[in-house]
GROMACS .gro file of C-alpha atoms in nm:
model
  496
    1SER     CA    1   2.151  -1.903   1.922
    2ALA     CA    2   1.836  -1.776   1.754
    3PRO     CA    3   1.882  -1.586   1.425
    4TYR     CA    4   1.672  -1.296   1.549
    5THR     CA    5   1.713  -1.047   1.832
    6ASP     CA    6   1.488  -0.869   2.077
    7LEU     CA    7   1.571  -0.508   2.007
    8LEU     CA    8   1.360  -0.318   2.253
    9GLN     CA    9   1.360  -0.398   2.621
   10ARG     CA   10   1.010  -0.457   2.746
   11PRO     CA   11   0.896  -0.170   2.967
   12ALA     CA   12   0.707  -0.260   3.284
   13MET     CA   13   0.343  -0.329   3.209
   14SER     CA   14   0.101  -0.071   3.333
   15GLY     CA   15  -0.264  -0.138   3.408
   16LYS     CA   16  -0.371  -0.468   3.253
   17THR     CA   17  -0.219  -0.798   3.351
   18THR     CA   18  -0.048  -0.988   3.073
   19ASN     CA   19  -0.293  -1.278   3.093
   20ASP     CA   20  -0.600  -1.104   2.956
   21GLN     CA   21  -0.403  -0.887   2.718
   22LEU     CA   22  -0.399  -0.999   2.355
   23HIS     CA   23  -0.054  -1.015   2.201
   24VAL     CA   24  -0.051  -0.964   1.823
   25PHE     CA   25   0.254  -1.021   1.601
   26PHE     CA   26   0.285  -0.826   1.274
   27PHE     CA   27   0.496  -0.962   0.988
   28PRO     CA   28   0.508  -0.693   0.714
   29PHE     CA   29   0.676  -0.724   0.374
   30MET     CA   30   1.011  -0.542   0.356
   31ALA     CA   31   0.893  -0.239   0.160
   32GLN     CA   32   0.812   0.116   0.268
   33GLY     CA   33   0.456   0.096   0.133
   34HIS     CA   34   0.386  -0.211   0.349
   35MET     CA   35   0.577  -0.092   0.656
   36ARG     CA   36   0.387   0.236   0.704
   37PRO     CA   37   0.037   0.086   0.733
   38THR     CA   38   0.181  -0.187   0.961
   39ILE     CA   39   0.316   0.071   1.205
   40ASP     CA   40  -0.020   0.253   1.197
   41MET     CA   41  -0.194  -0.081   1.257
   42ALA     CA   42   0.034  -0.173   1.549
   43LYS     CA   43  -0.025   0.170   1.707
   44LEU     CA   44  -0.399   0.130   1.661
   45PHE     CA   45  -0.395  -0.216   1.822
   46ILE     CA   46  -0.201  -0.101   2.129
   47SER     CA   47  -0.430   0.200   2.166
   48ARG     CA   48  -0.705  -0.060   2.220
   49GLY     CA   49  -0.505  -0.236   2.492
   50THR     CA   50  -0.323  -0.515   2.307
   51ARG     CA   51   0.050  -0.580   2.296
   52ALA     CA   52   0.217  -0.561   1.956
   53THR     CA   53   0.541  -0.696   1.813
   54ILE     CA   54   0.671  -0.628   1.462
   55ILE     CA   55   0.900  -0.879   1.288
   56THR     CA   56   1.133  -0.714   1.036
   57THR     CA   57   1.488  -0.682   0.899
   58SER     CA   58   1.764  -0.458   1.032
   59TYR     CA   59   1.715  -0.218   0.738
   60PHE     CA   60   1.377  -0.108   0.877
   61THR     CA   61   1.468  -0.111   1.246
   62PRO     CA   62   1.580   0.256   1.270
   63PHE     CA   63   1.268   0.366   1.079
   64LEU     CA   64   1.044   0.156   1.306
   65SER     CA   65   1.219   0.259   1.629
   66GLU     CA   66   1.178   0.625   1.541
   67SER     CA   67   0.811   0.578   1.453
   68ILE     CA   68   0.725   0.396   1.775
   69GLU     CA   69   0.938   0.598   2.016
   70LYS     CA   70   0.651   0.834   2.098
   71VAL     CA   71   0.419   0.542   2.169
   72ARG     CA   72   0.661   0.385   2.413
   73ASP     CA   73   0.685   0.707   2.610
   74SER     CA   74   0.322   0.655   2.700
   75GLY     CA   75   0.400   0.317   2.859
   76ALA     CA   76   0.242   0.119   2.576
   77GLN     CA   77   0.430  -0.158   2.410
   78ILE     CA   78   0.548  -0.223   2.055
   79ASP     CA   79   0.848  -0.454   2.034
   80ILE     CA   80   1.066  -0.523   1.733
   81LEU     CA   81   1.207  -0.865   1.649
   82ASN     CA   82   1.475  -0.892   1.385
   83ILE     CA   83   1.498  -1.158   1.118
   84ARG     CA   84   1.756  -1.194   0.843
   85VAL     CA   85   1.671  -1.252   0.477
   86PRO     CA   86   1.889  -1.546   0.361
   87THR     CA   87   2.014  -1.364   0.052
   88GLU     CA   88   2.324  -1.581   0.005
   89GLU     CA   89   2.103  -1.887  -0.053
   90VAL     CA   90   1.952  -1.728  -0.365
   91GLY     CA   91   2.261  -1.553  -0.500
   92LEU     CA   92   2.186  -1.197  -0.383
   93PRO     CA   93   2.454  -0.976  -0.226
   94GLU     CA   94   2.460  -0.977   0.153
   95GLY     CA   95   2.254  -0.707   0.324
   96VAL     CA   96   1.976  -0.680   0.064
   97ASP     CA   97   1.695  -0.675   0.316
   98SER     CA   98   1.448  -0.436   0.157
   99VAL     CA   99   1.276  -0.468  -0.180
  100HIS     CA  100   1.402  -0.116  -0.267
  101MET     CA  101   1.756  -0.252  -0.282
  102THR     CA  102   1.666  -0.474  -0.577
  103GLY     CA  103   1.737  -0.273  -0.890
  104THR     CA  104   1.625  -0.525  -1.153
  105PRO     CA  105   1.331  -0.765  -1.201
  106GLU     CA  106   1.579  -1.056  -1.170
  107MET     CA  107   1.700  -0.931  -0.830
  108GLN     CA  108   1.340  -0.874  -0.725
  109ASP     CA  109   1.255  -1.236  -0.810
  110LYS     CA  110   1.548  -1.356  -0.603
  111PHE     CA  111   1.440  -1.137  -0.313
  112PHE     CA  112   1.091  -1.294  -0.316
  113GLN     CA  113   1.258  -1.635  -0.331
  114ALA     CA  114   1.473  -1.551  -0.027
  115CYS     CA  115   1.162  -1.433   0.162
  116GLY     CA  116   1.014  -1.777   0.098
  117LYS     CA  117   1.297  -1.919   0.310
  118LEU     CA  118   1.209  -1.728   0.628
  119GLY     CA  119   0.990  -2.013   0.759
  120PRO     CA  120   1.239  -2.165   1.008
  121GLN     CA  121   1.304  -1.823   1.167
  122LEU     CA  122   0.931  -1.752   1.199
  123ASP     CA  123   0.883  -2.101   1.346
  124GLN     CA  124   1.141  -2.026   1.618
  125ILE     CA  125   0.987  -1.687   1.696
  126LEU     CA  126   0.632  -1.819   1.726
  127ASP     CA  127   0.744  -2.119   1.929
  128ARG     CA  128   0.919  -1.893   2.174
  129HIS     CA  129   0.662  -1.612   2.206
  130ARG     CA  130   0.325  -1.784   2.136
  131PRO     CA  131   0.125  -1.472   2.041
  132ASP     CA  132  -0.256  -1.482   2.014
  133CYS     CA  133  -0.253  -1.393   1.648
  134LEU     CA  134  -0.016  -1.337   1.355
  135VAL     CA  135  -0.096  -1.060   1.106
  136ALA     CA  136   0.108  -1.170   0.803
  137ASN     CA  137   0.169  -0.985   0.481
  138MET     CA  138   0.032  -1.144   0.164
  139PHE     CA  139   0.387  -1.209   0.038
  140PHE     CA  140   0.434  -1.471   0.312
  141PRO     CA  141   0.159  -1.720   0.222
  142TRP     CA  142   0.354  -2.003   0.394
  143ALA     CA  143   0.328  -1.821   0.730
  144THR     CA  144  -0.030  -1.947   0.782
  145ASP     CA  145   0.092  -2.309   0.799
  146VAL     CA  146   0.384  -2.221   1.029
  147ALA     CA  147   0.147  -2.045   1.272
  148ALA     CA  148  -0.108  -2.328   1.251
  149ARG     CA  149   0.154  -2.567   1.396
  150PHE     CA  150   0.129  -2.370   1.720
  151GLY     CA  151  -0.246  -2.321   1.699
  152ILE     CA  152  -0.197  -1.951   1.623
  153PRO     CA  153  -0.454  -1.796   1.384
  154THR     CA  154  -0.314  -1.600   1.090
  155ILE     CA  155  -0.484  -1.291   0.953
  156LEU     CA  156  -0.366  -1.173   0.612
  157PHE     CA  157  -0.289  -0.811   0.531
  158HIS     CA  158  -0.252  -0.717   0.163
  159GLY     CA  159  -0.246  -0.342   0.207
  160THR     CA  160  -0.491  -0.273  -0.074
  161SER     CA  161  -0.860  -0.205  -0.147
  162TYR     CA  162  -1.155  -0.446  -0.127
  163PHE     CA  163  -1.210  -0.367  -0.495
  164ALA     CA  164  -0.863  -0.493  -0.593
  165LEU     CA  165  -0.894  -0.798  -0.366
  166CYS     CA  166  -1.229  -0.891  -0.526
  167ALA     CA  167  -1.083  -0.842  -0.875
  168GLN     CA  168  -0.774  -1.054  -0.803
  169THR     CA  169  -0.983  -1.333  -0.650
  170SER     CA  170  -1.223  -1.326  -0.945
  171MET     CA  171  -0.931  -1.350  -1.192
  172PHE     CA  172  -0.789  -1.642  -0.995
  173LEU     CA  173  -1.120  -1.832  -0.979
  174ASN     CA  174  -1.259  -1.755  -1.328
  175LYS     CA  175  -0.948  -1.695  -1.543
  176PRO     CA  176  -1.125  -1.464  -1.794
  177GLN     CA  177  -0.784  -1.344  -1.919
  178GLU     CA  178  -0.734  -1.687  -2.080
  179LYS     CA  179  -1.045  -1.650  -2.295
  180VAL     CA  180  -0.942  -1.341  -2.497
  181SER     CA  181  -0.748  -1.351  -2.821
  182SER     CA  182  -0.508  -1.060  -2.760
  183ASP     CA  183  -0.347  -0.857  -2.482
  184SER     CA  184  -0.543  -0.545  -2.578
  185GLU     CA  185  -0.888  -0.704  -2.612
  186PRO     CA  186  -1.110  -0.581  -2.325
  187PHE     CA  187  -1.303  -0.830  -2.113
  188ILE     CA  188  -1.540  -0.791  -1.819
  189ILE     CA  189  -1.429  -0.894  -1.469
  190PRO     CA  190  -1.666  -1.183  -1.389
  191ASN     CA  191  -1.879  -1.221  -1.074
  192PHE     CA  192  -1.829  -0.857  -0.982
  193PRO     CA  193  -2.061  -0.591  -0.832
  194ASP     CA  194  -1.996  -0.341  -1.117
  195GLN     CA  195  -1.942  -0.399  -1.486
  196ILE     CA  196  -1.570  -0.326  -1.519
  197GLU     CA  197  -1.365  -0.388  -1.833
  198ILE     CA  198  -0.993  -0.459  -1.825
  199THR     CA  199  -0.733  -0.593  -2.070
  200ARG     CA  200  -0.459  -0.850  -2.031
  201ASN     CA  201  -0.209  -0.566  -2.077
  202GLN     CA  202  -0.328  -0.415  -1.749
  203LEU     CA  203  -0.272  -0.735  -1.553
  204ALA     CA  204   0.055  -0.829  -1.388
  205GLU     CA  205   0.290  -1.026  -1.616
  206PHE     CA  206   0.262  -1.327  -1.385
  207VAL     CA  207  -0.119  -1.325  -1.416
  208ARG     CA  208  -0.098  -1.287  -1.796
  209PHE     CA  209   0.120  -1.595  -1.836
  210ASP     CA  210   0.292  -1.842  -1.607
  211ASP     CA  211   0.652  -1.878  -1.718
  212GLY     CA  212   0.740  -2.108  -1.428
  213SER     CA  213   0.932  -1.835  -1.243
  214GLU     CA  214   0.904  -1.730  -0.878
  215LEU     CA  215   0.623  -1.472  -0.902
  216PRO     CA  216   0.350  -1.682  -1.073
  217ARG     CA  217   0.411  -1.952  -0.809
  218LEU     CA  218   0.402  -1.698  -0.526
  219PHE     CA  219   0.080  -1.532  -0.645
  220LYS     CA  220  -0.093  -1.866  -0.686
  221ALA     CA  221   0.005  -1.949  -0.326
  222ILE     CA  222  -0.120  -1.606  -0.210
  223ARG     CA  223  -0.463  -1.664  -0.366
  224GLU     CA  224  -0.485  -2.021  -0.232
  225VAL     CA  225  -0.396  -1.931   0.126
  226GLU     CA  226  -0.674  -1.669   0.141
  227PHE     CA  227  -0.926  -1.952   0.147
  228LYS     CA  228  -0.775  -2.116   0.456
  229THR     CA  229  -0.661  -1.825   0.666
  230TYR     CA  230  -0.850  -1.704   0.976
  231GLY     CA  231  -0.947  -1.385   0.791
  232VAL     CA  232  -0.827  -1.073   0.613
  233LEU     CA  233  -0.761  -0.721   0.742
  234VAL     CA  234  -0.832  -0.441   0.494
  235ASN     CA  235  -0.699  -0.086   0.505
  236SER     CA  236  -1.022   0.068   0.378
  237PHE     CA  237  -1.355   0.189   0.514
  238TYR     CA  238  -1.702   0.055   0.444
  239GLU     CA  239  -1.850   0.377   0.298
  240LEU     CA  240  -1.576   0.396   0.032
  241GLU     CA  241  -1.657   0.061  -0.134
  242PRO     CA  242  -1.962  -0.098   0.036
  243ALA     CA  243  -2.047  -0.339  -0.247
  244TYR     CA  244  -1.694  -0.480  -0.241
  245ALA     CA  245  -1.668  -0.491   0.138
  246ASP     CA  246  -1.980  -0.710   0.129
  247HIS     CA  247  -1.871  -0.915  -0.174
  248TYR     CA  248  -1.516  -1.011  -0.068
  249PRO     CA  249  -1.596  -1.225   0.241
  250LYS     CA  250  -1.861  -1.408   0.036
  251LEU     CA  251  -1.608  -1.482  -0.239
  252LEU     CA  252  -1.362  -1.627   0.011
  253GLY     CA  253  -1.596  -1.780   0.265
  254ARG     CA  254  -1.371  -1.604   0.519
  255LYS     CA  255  -1.409  -1.307   0.749
  256ALA     CA  256  -1.269  -0.970   0.648
  257TRP     CA  257  -1.246  -0.664   0.873
  258HIS     CA  258  -1.207  -0.310   0.735
  259ILE     CA  259  -1.015  -0.099   0.985
  260GLY     CA  260  -0.891   0.194   0.775
  261PRO     CA  261  -0.786   0.449   0.673
  262LEU     CA  262  -0.503   0.343   0.907
  263PHE     CA  263  -0.295   0.656   0.861
  264LEU     CA  264  -0.580   0.878   0.988
  265TYR     CA  265  -0.584   0.742   1.344
  266GLY     CA  266  -0.387   0.948   1.590
  267ARG     CA  267  -0.242   1.186   1.333
  268GLY     CA  268  -0.190   1.535   1.470
  269THR     CA  269  -0.167   1.834   1.244
  270ALA     CA  270   0.157   1.838   1.050
  271SER     CA  271   0.435   2.073   1.141
  272ASN     CA  272   0.487   2.332   0.874
  273GLU     CA  273   0.861   2.284   0.853
  274HIS     CA  274   0.920   2.156   0.503
  275GLU     CA  275   1.000   2.436   0.255
  276CYS     CA  276   0.732   2.312   0.013
  277LEU     CA  277   0.456   2.365   0.274
  278LYS     CA  278   0.569   2.726   0.324
  279TRP     CA  279   0.570   2.763  -0.056
  280LEU     CA  280   0.212   2.629  -0.067
  281ASP     CA  281   0.103   2.883   0.197
  282SER     CA  282   0.149   3.156  -0.064
  283LYS     CA  283  -0.083   2.986  -0.316
  284LYS     CA  284  -0.459   3.011  -0.365
  285PRO     CA  285  -0.687   2.718  -0.267
  286HIS     CA  286  -0.691   2.426  -0.516
  287SER     CA  287  -0.442   2.601  -0.746
  288VAL     CA  288  -0.148   2.355  -0.731
  289ILE     CA  289  -0.125   2.002  -0.872
  290TYR     CA  290   0.090   1.750  -0.683
  291VAL     CA  291   0.279   1.489  -0.890
  292SER     CA  292   0.437   1.184  -0.725
  293PHE     CA  293   0.469   0.816  -0.812
  294GLY     CA  294   0.554   0.646  -0.482
  295SER     CA  295   0.872   0.478  -0.370
  296VAL     CA  296   0.902   0.193  -0.624
  297ALA     CA  297   0.786   0.318  -0.966
  298SER     CA  298   1.038   0.507  -1.174
  299PHE     CA  299   1.044   0.668  -1.518
  300ASN     CA  300   1.318   0.714  -1.776
  301ASP     CA  301   1.447   1.058  -1.882
  302GLU     CA  302   1.232   1.061  -2.194
  303GLN     CA  303   0.914   1.019  -1.984
  304LEU     CA  304   1.025   1.280  -1.729
  305MET     CA  305   1.071   1.520  -2.021
  306GLU     CA  306   0.709   1.452  -2.132
  307ILE     CA  307   0.582   1.515  -1.777
  308ALA     CA  308   0.773   1.845  -1.754
  309THR     CA  309   0.643   1.958  -2.094
  310GLY     CA  310   0.287   1.847  -2.014
  311LEU     CA  311   0.288   2.031  -1.681
  312GLU     CA  312   0.419   2.348  -1.840
  313ALA     CA  313   0.162   2.330  -2.123
  314SER     CA  314  -0.122   2.285  -1.872
  315GLY     CA  315  -0.038   2.627  -1.727
  316GLN     CA  316  -0.096   2.488  -1.376
  317GLN     CA  317   0.123   2.545  -1.072
  318PHE     CA  318   0.277   2.221  -0.945
  319ILE     CA  319   0.486   2.031  -0.691
  320TRP     CA  320   0.660   1.743  -0.865
  321VAL     CA  321   0.850   1.474  -0.673
  322VAL     CA  322   1.121   1.311  -0.885
  323LYS     CA  323   1.342   1.018  -0.788
  324LYS     CA  324   1.659   1.182  -0.919
  325GLU     CA  325   1.960   1.348  -0.767
  326LYS     CA  326   1.998   1.700  -0.903
  327GLN     CA  327   2.353   1.822  -0.948
  328GLU     CA  328   2.432   2.187  -0.898
  329GLY     CA  329   2.537   2.358  -1.219
  330VAL     CA  330   2.480   2.047  -1.432
  331LYS     CA  331   2.219   2.059  -1.708
  332GLU     CA  332   1.942   1.808  -1.641
  333GLU     CA  333   1.889   1.591  -1.949
  334TRP     CA  334   1.532   1.516  -1.838
  335LEU     CA  335   1.416   1.879  -1.826
  336PRO     CA  336   1.342   2.105  -2.124
  337GLU     CA  337   1.588   2.388  -2.190
  338GLY     CA  338   1.524   2.679  -1.951
  339PHE     CA  339   1.242   2.493  -1.772
  340GLU     CA  340   1.351   2.574  -1.417
  341GLU     CA  341   1.394   2.944  -1.493
  342ARG     CA  342   1.051   2.964  -1.658
  343MET     CA  343   0.888   2.775  -1.371
  344GLU     CA  344   1.042   2.993  -1.099
  345GLY     CA  345   0.769   3.053  -0.837
  346LYS     CA  346   0.524   2.848  -1.042
  347GLY     CA  347   0.652   2.496  -1.002
  348LEU     CA  348   0.859   2.319  -0.738
  349ILE     CA  349   1.064   2.007  -0.817
  350LEU     CA  350   1.150   1.798  -0.510
  351THR     CA  351   1.407   1.520  -0.536
  352GLY     CA  352   1.396   1.239  -0.287
  353TRP     CA  353   1.150   1.245   0.001
  354ALA     CA  354   0.843   1.471   0.032
  355PRO     CA  355   0.592   1.503   0.320
  356GLN     CA  356   0.305   1.362   0.113
  357VAL     CA  357   0.021   1.366   0.368
  358PRO     CA  358   0.074   1.730   0.474
  359ILE     CA  359   0.110   1.832   0.107
  360LEU     CA  360  -0.218   1.662   0.011
  361GLN     CA  361  -0.394   1.810   0.314
  362HIS     CA  362  -0.282   2.163   0.225
  363GLU     CA  363  -0.572   2.369   0.090
  364ALA     CA  364  -0.361   2.495  -0.202
  365ILE     CA  365  -0.354   2.144  -0.356
  366GLY     CA  366  -0.619   2.091  -0.623
  367GLY     CA  367  -0.520   1.754  -0.774
  368PHE     CA  368  -0.279   1.462  -0.744
  369VAL     CA  369  -0.107   1.279  -1.033
  370THR     CA  370  -0.046   0.936  -0.879
  371HIS     CA  371   0.061   0.578  -0.959
  372CYS     CA  372  -0.251   0.464  -0.767
  373GLY     CA  373  -0.065   0.277  -0.496
  374TRP     CA  374  -0.329   0.216  -0.231
  375ASN     CA  375  -0.161   0.425   0.042
  376SER     CA  376  -0.142   0.726  -0.192
  377THR     CA  377  -0.496   0.674  -0.318
  378LEU     CA  378  -0.638   0.666   0.037
  379GLU     CA  379  -0.433   0.969   0.140
  380SER     CA  380  -0.577   1.164  -0.153
  381VAL     CA  381  -0.934   1.054  -0.078
  382CYS     CA  382  -0.897   1.151   0.289
  383ALA     CA  383  -0.763   1.494   0.191
  384GLY     CA  384  -1.053   1.544  -0.053
  385VAL     CA  385  -0.813   1.578  -0.349
  386PRO     CA  386  -0.914   1.469  -0.706
  387LEU     CA  387  -0.678   1.223  -0.876
  388VAL     CA  388  -0.510   1.190  -1.214
  389THR     CA  389  -0.446   0.816  -1.234
  390TRP     CA  390  -0.124   0.677  -1.382
  391PRO     CA  391  -0.099   0.313  -1.272
  392VAL     CA  392   0.234   0.134  -1.319
  393SER     CA  393   0.234  -0.212  -1.161
  394ALA     CA  394   0.112  -0.423  -0.865
  395GLU     CA  395  -0.270  -0.386  -0.830
  396GLN     CA  396  -0.265  -0.021  -0.939
  397PHE     CA  397  -0.476  -0.072  -1.255
  398TYR     CA  398  -0.757  -0.210  -1.036
  399ASN     CA  399  -0.731   0.090  -0.802
  400GLU     CA  400  -0.754   0.317  -1.108
  401LYS     CA  401  -1.085   0.152  -1.210
  402LEU     CA  402  -1.223   0.204  -0.858
  403VAL     CA  403  -1.121   0.572  -0.862
  404THR     CA  404  -1.231   0.664  -1.215
  405GLN     CA  405  -1.528   0.433  -1.286
  406VAL     CA  406  -1.688   0.343  -0.952
  407LEU     CA  407  -1.616   0.646  -0.730
  408ARG     CA  408  -1.572   0.892  -1.021
  409ILE     CA  409  -1.319   1.102  -0.828
  410GLY     CA  410  -1.041   1.107  -1.086
  411VAL     CA  411  -0.944   1.092  -1.453
  412GLU     CA  412  -0.712   0.852  -1.633
  413VAL     CA  413  -0.392   0.981  -1.791
  414GLY     CA  414  -0.405   0.686  -2.032
  415ALA     CA  415  -0.140   0.436  -1.915
  416LYS     CA  416  -0.234   0.110  -2.085
  417ILE     CA  417   0.032  -0.147  -1.996
  418TRP     CA  418   0.135  -0.298  -1.662
  419LYS     CA  419   0.512  -0.257  -1.622
  420ARG     CA  420   0.711  -0.405  -1.337
  421MET     CA  421   0.929  -0.106  -1.251
  422VAL     CA  422   0.926   0.158  -1.523
  423GLY     CA  423   0.584   0.303  -1.608
  424ASP     CA  424   0.412   0.280  -1.946
  425PHE     CA  425   0.499   0.572  -2.176
  426VAL     CA  426   0.244   0.854  -2.177
  427ARG     CA  427   0.263   1.156  -2.408
  428ARG     CA  428   0.271   1.522  -2.298
  429GLU     CA  429  -0.066   1.601  -2.461
  430ALA     CA  430  -0.239   1.332  -2.251
  431ILE     CA  431  -0.070   1.462  -1.935
  432GLU     CA  432  -0.169   1.822  -2.011
  433LYS     CA  433  -0.530   1.721  -2.085
  434ALA     CA  434  -0.576   1.505  -1.772
  435VAL     CA  435  -0.421   1.770  -1.545
  436SER     CA  436  -0.649   2.040  -1.690
  437ARG     CA  437  -0.955   1.818  -1.646
  438VAL     CA  438  -0.911   1.782  -1.269
  439MET     CA  439  -0.795   2.140  -1.210
  440GLU     CA  440  -1.049   2.355  -1.395
  441GLY     CA  441  -1.405   2.356  -1.524
  442GLU     CA  442  -1.736   2.200  -1.426
  443GLU     CA  443  -1.619   1.838  -1.431
  444ALA     CA  444  -1.336   1.928  -1.190
  445GLU     CA  445  -1.586   2.086  -0.949
  446GLU     CA  446  -1.809   1.776  -0.955
  447ILE     CA  447  -1.511   1.547  -0.894
  448ARG     CA  448  -1.390   1.768  -0.609
  449SER     CA  449  -1.728   1.772  -0.440
  450ARG     CA  450  -1.755   1.389  -0.462
  451VAL     CA  451  -1.408   1.332  -0.317
  452LYS     CA  452  -1.467   1.586  -0.038
  453GLY     CA  453  -1.781   1.389   0.059
  454LEU     CA  454  -1.571   1.071   0.086
  455ALA     CA  455  -1.309   1.252   0.296
  456GLU     CA  456  -1.582   1.338   0.547
  457LYS     CA  457  -1.700   0.973   0.553
  458ALA     CA  458  -1.340   0.856   0.609
  459ARG     CA  459  -1.306   1.078   0.917
  460ASN     CA  460  -1.635   0.946   1.054
  461ALA     CA  461  -1.535   0.581   0.995
  462ILE     CA  462  -1.252   0.604   1.249
  463LYS     CA  463  -1.451   0.782   1.522
  464GLU     CA  464  -1.606   0.584   1.810
  465GLY     CA  465  -1.912   0.412   1.664
  466GLY     CA  466  -1.777   0.454   1.308
  467SER     CA  467  -1.772   0.159   1.067
  468SER     CA  468  -1.397   0.091   1.097
  469VAL     CA  469  -1.392   0.113   1.477
  470LEU     CA  470  -1.690  -0.125   1.496
  471ASP     CA  471  -1.506  -0.374   1.275
  472LEU     CA  472  -1.191  -0.340   1.486
  473ASN     CA  473  -1.392  -0.414   1.801
  474ALA     CA  474  -1.550  -0.714   1.627
  475LEU     CA  475  -1.202  -0.845   1.538
  476PHE     CA  476  -1.083  -0.820   1.901
  477ASP     CA  477  -1.403  -0.989   2.021
  478ASP     CA  478  -1.341  -1.275   1.776
  479LEU     CA  479  -0.981  -1.317   1.893
  480ARG     CA  480  -1.076  -1.304   2.261
  481SER     CA  481  -1.365  -1.546   2.226
  482GLY     CA  482  -1.142  -1.785   2.032
  483ARG     CA  483  -0.892  -1.765   2.313
  484THR     CA  484  -1.146  -1.822   2.595
  485ALA     CA  485  -1.317  -2.102   2.404
  486HIS     CA  486  -0.992  -2.295   2.408
  487GLY     CA  487  -0.884  -2.192   2.755
  488SER     CA  488  -0.544  -2.068   2.643
  489SER     CA  489  -0.390  -1.875   2.361
  490SER     CA  490  -0.165  -2.159   2.254
  491GLU     CA  491  -0.447  -2.376   2.122
  492PRO     CA  492  -0.619  -2.343   1.783
  493LEU     CA  493  -0.857  -2.057   1.752
  494HIS     CA  494  -0.983  -2.177   1.420
  495GLN     CA  495  -1.008  -2.528   1.281
  496TYR     CA  496  -0.870  -2.544   0.929
   0.00000   0.00000   0.00000
């Protein structure tokens, strides 16, 4: 029996016959930040008449089913196929099938290792279903070869900006980080549209030095596969980073299609149910700063104390999302004495989940303190909200450079060192200063007007005739012509 299961029964097809309908398989990495854009992408594809199937683990199935329920009511089709991460082969506890379940860097390494063993399951799935195209996450570089065995083209999805993709490719090809004498010595990113300085400290550990572990190997494979894949899908829009949208395909010698911002398609207005949105209704425009660091980054109590003190000193109203459980009647070690009483009505601390997009789109929000994950960065841009950048890991230091130096729509809080899970320590004075800079004064007004201009361009990019819709149409034309050229979808669309 196959190690995966068809979870959703296929509804009867309406309209198109199956023969001329493209069937695209999506294979996202098992993390919330990768899953959300994948669902948006699958919805976008089916809205243009393709069939879509998402391959994932049982952990994400309820989340996916809920997200696609509304789509299926309309007779369109997104299926879910389940695979199992072979955790026992790498010494992880059974049932760890999301990256959020890995609490330490060691566990995270093992999780990536286990993901590298999903090849046989993918092979079975593709052999059985023979889709027209596989959209694979960057963390599965081996998927391109598996799909090639069946003549199925693979398109990579990294989930980040053109700017970061260009920077990573340039580092891989030119290795400037090996030519500096210390981790804090700045160097210029070579072969790059803008003159951007970075330090070794701001690069991922596995780019700084190869210690022979799983991640340096994986990232080398990721960079290498980009040069032989059918192309790359980018969750961005041309007007946001035109120089980099033009530069990236030239660097790779491969096609890239920008089809974002993915979350903007088909989003209705948010329901005003969450208490924090009602709280925001009572505030003046641009008077509240929103503070949130995504689903992976976390800070220790000492840093949370600095954030609390910095926010209070800035005198600004705030919504602060903290990954902590608050216990009733228990003194929080990470908050200054009497903080919650003093902040009554002025600041809101949310633990756990917060409706980020509706918060950012609320007119009371005037700034966003963010880890610069690409989803968050795009959501802020599309809401016309200035950013205070506090990168932690992944490609976030590159996104910070795009925001602060190229687009000039945010200010740096001063994080200097890439850290895998816990962010670099930043003092209260720096937090207070950066928050004040985006919330008040002439500079804040200039930043706000620039980011509002980009928000308008983002909305236009996803309208009929907009840059992202044109690229999406071009992608489908490429896939269809590849298919007709070979007479059937089970033959190669692209010669490697």
